[in-house]
XYZ file of N, CA and C in Angstrom:
213
model
N 0.846 -1.163 0.000
C 0.000 0.000 0.000
C 0.896 1.232 0.000
N 0.532 2.225 -0.790
C 1.266 3.488 -0.819
C 0.563 4.517 0.053
N 1.344 5.247 0.819
C 0.836 6.269 1.723
C 1.501 7.587 1.347
N 0.709 8.641 1.179
C 1.230 9.968 0.840
C 1.197 10.828 2.096
N 2.336 11.462 2.398
C 2.453 12.269 3.606
C 2.933 13.669 3.237
N 2.160 14.672 3.623
C 2.586 16.064 3.501
C 3.087 16.467 4.880
N 4.303 16.982 4.941
C 4.935 17.288 6.221
C 5.063 18.796 6.396
N 4.674 19.264 7.571
C 4.854 20.663 7.961
C 5.853 20.687 9.119
N 7.050 21.174 8.843
C 8.068 21.271 9.882
C 7.886 22.572 10.663
N 8.499 22.650 11.842
C 8.454 23.814 12.733
C 7.040 24.137 13.207
N 6.239 23.112 13.412
C 4.883 23.301 13.936
C 4.949 23.519 15.448
N 3.869 24.006 16.019
C 3.853 24.258 17.463
C 3.807 22.967 18.274
N 3.167 21.911 17.719
C 3.170 20.619 18.405
C 3.086 19.498 17.371
N 3.447 18.309 17.795
C 3.457 17.147 16.905
C 2.075 16.527 16.828
N 1.607 16.301 15.591
C 0.331 15.611 15.401
C 0.228 15.105 13.970
N -0.678 14.145 13.771
C -0.917 13.557 12.456
C -2.413 13.616 12.186
N -2.769 14.072 10.986
C -4.173 14.115 10.570
C -4.326 13.286 9.311
N -5.412 12.551 9.240
C -5.709 11.760 8.044
C -6.736 12.506 7.213
N -6.479 12.620 5.922
C -7.460 13.208 5.024
C -7.415 12.440 3.715
N -8.553 11.925 3.314
C -8.617 11.158 2.079
C -8.098 9.744 2.239
N -7.961 9.078 1.112
C -7.511 7.689 1.091
C -5.998 7.611 1.176
N -5.498 7.081 2.263
C -4.064 6.878 2.482
C -3.263 8.159 2.313
N -3.826 9.277 2.741
C -3.136 10.574 2.715
C -3.120 11.124 4.132
N -1.979 11.657 4.529
C -1.806 12.156 5.884
C -1.105 13.501 5.866
N -1.427 14.323 6.843
C -0.748 15.586 7.070
C -0.058 15.461 8.418
N 1.258 15.617 8.433
C 2.045 15.402 9.632
C 2.695 16.729 10.037
N 2.438 17.154 11.264
C 3.037 18.354 11.825
C 4.155 17.929 12.765
N 5.351 18.503 12.558
C 6.506 18.146 13.382
C 7.121 19.408 13.973
N 7.490 19.371 15.266
C 7.982 20.580 15.946
C 9.485 20.822 15.795
N 10.087 20.397 14.716
C 11.511 20.628 14.500
C 11.772 20.909 13.028
N 12.976 21.361 12.737
C 13.348 21.671 11.358
C 13.704 20.407 10.595
N 13.599 20.474 9.286
C 13.959 19.344 8.432
C 15.479 19.206 8.390
N 15.959 17.984 8.588
C 17.389 17.693 8.511
C 17.584 16.302 7.928
N 18.793 15.781 7.995
C 19.079 14.486 7.375
C 18.427 13.315 8.107
N 18.027 13.507 9.357
C 17.375 12.443 10.125
C 15.851 12.476 9.999
N 15.322 13.412 9.241
C 13.872 13.591 9.155
C 13.164 12.368 8.573
N 13.744 11.737 7.558
C 13.095 10.566 6.941
C 12.896 9.437 7.950
N 13.916 9.174 8.767
C 13.801 8.096 9.746
C 12.767 8.438 10.817
N 12.698 9.695 11.210
C 11.689 10.120 12.187
C 10.293 9.969 11.588
N 10.132 10.344 10.321
C 8.840 10.190 9.653
C 8.421 8.733 9.589
N 9.359 7.861 9.267
C 9.065 6.422 9.203
C 8.635 5.901 10.564
N 9.348 6.307 11.609
C 9.020 5.857 12.960
C 7.640 6.334 13.394
N 7.338 7.598 13.172
C 6.033 8.135 13.567
C 4.895 7.539 12.748
N 5.132 7.374 11.458
C 4.105 6.796 10.593
C 3.836 5.343 10.957
N 4.876 4.588 11.247
C 4.674 3.188 11.625
C 3.916 3.077 12.942
N 4.211 3.950 13.876
C 3.501 3.950 15.156
C 2.032 4.309 14.943
N 1.748 5.295 14.100
C 0.368 5.723 13.841
C -0.429 4.637 13.112
N 0.226 3.958 12.145
C -0.464 2.922 11.374
C -0.497 1.579 12.082
N 0.331 1.397 13.091
C 0.350 0.149 13.840
C 1.093 -0.972 13.142
N 2.133 -0.623 12.377
C 2.956 -1.626 11.706
C 4.404 -1.432 12.146
N 5.223 -2.477 12.069
C 6.640 -2.322 12.425
C 7.342 -1.339 11.486
N 8.319 -0.623 12.024
C 9.042 0.390 11.248
C 9.793 -0.211 10.066
N 10.203 -1.469 10.166
C 10.939 -2.080 9.053
C 10.034 -2.413 7.866
N 8.716 -2.263 8.020
C 7.786 -2.500 6.916
C 7.376 -1.214 6.210
N 7.915 -0.081 6.663
C 7.631 1.219 6.049
C 8.922 1.730 5.421
N 8.869 2.062 4.139
C 10.062 2.598 3.492
C 9.699 3.761 2.572
N 10.611 4.714 2.494
C 10.416 5.894 1.655
C 10.569 5.487 0.197
N 9.633 5.910 -0.640
C 9.682 5.576 -2.062
C 10.177 6.760 -2.890
N 9.476 7.898 -2.799
C 9.839 9.055 -3.621
C 9.050 10.275 -3.179
N 9.291 11.387 -3.855
C 8.464 12.583 -3.732
C 7.520 12.594 -4.920
N 6.261 12.971 -4.694
C 5.339 13.067 -5.823
C 5.416 14.463 -6.438
N 4.569 14.755 -7.400
C 4.639 16.023 -8.119
C 4.305 17.231 -7.235
N 3.598 17.028 -6.131
C 3.292 18.115 -5.201
C 4.331 18.239 -4.088
N 5.444 17.534 -4.226
C 6.539 17.530 -3.235
C 6.139 16.867 -1.923
N 5.111 16.017 -1.954
C 4.736 15.222 -0.788
C 5.560 13.943 -0.801
N 5.769 13.377 0.365
C 6.533 12.141 0.453
C 5.611 10.935 0.261
N 6.098 9.946 -0.480
C 5.341 8.721 -0.722
C 6.090 7.591 -0.042
N 5.390 6.857 0.818
C 5.949 5.709 1.525
C 5.227 4.452 1.093
N 5.933 3.338 1.115
C 5.358 2.033 0.824
C 5.279 1.264 2.131
N 4.078 0.783 2.442
C 3.866 -0.033 3.639
C 3.564 -1.447 3.180
N 4.425 -2.380 3.549
C 4.229 -3.773 3.112
C 3.691 -4.639 4.226
């Protein structure tokens, strides 16, 4: 299953909202850095209830949202 995540960095608090089919809006209270992908995978796996090793980053879509594959 493919999951699309739009990320808003530097938010006031951490939260995840679901909108539409397999689309999520994730607010994170820190700046984007090289560790951001792993943090996104960890938070997404916790929210979806699957192990982190079953979630992997696939690509950016045309709207610059992140696409993850959950197996």
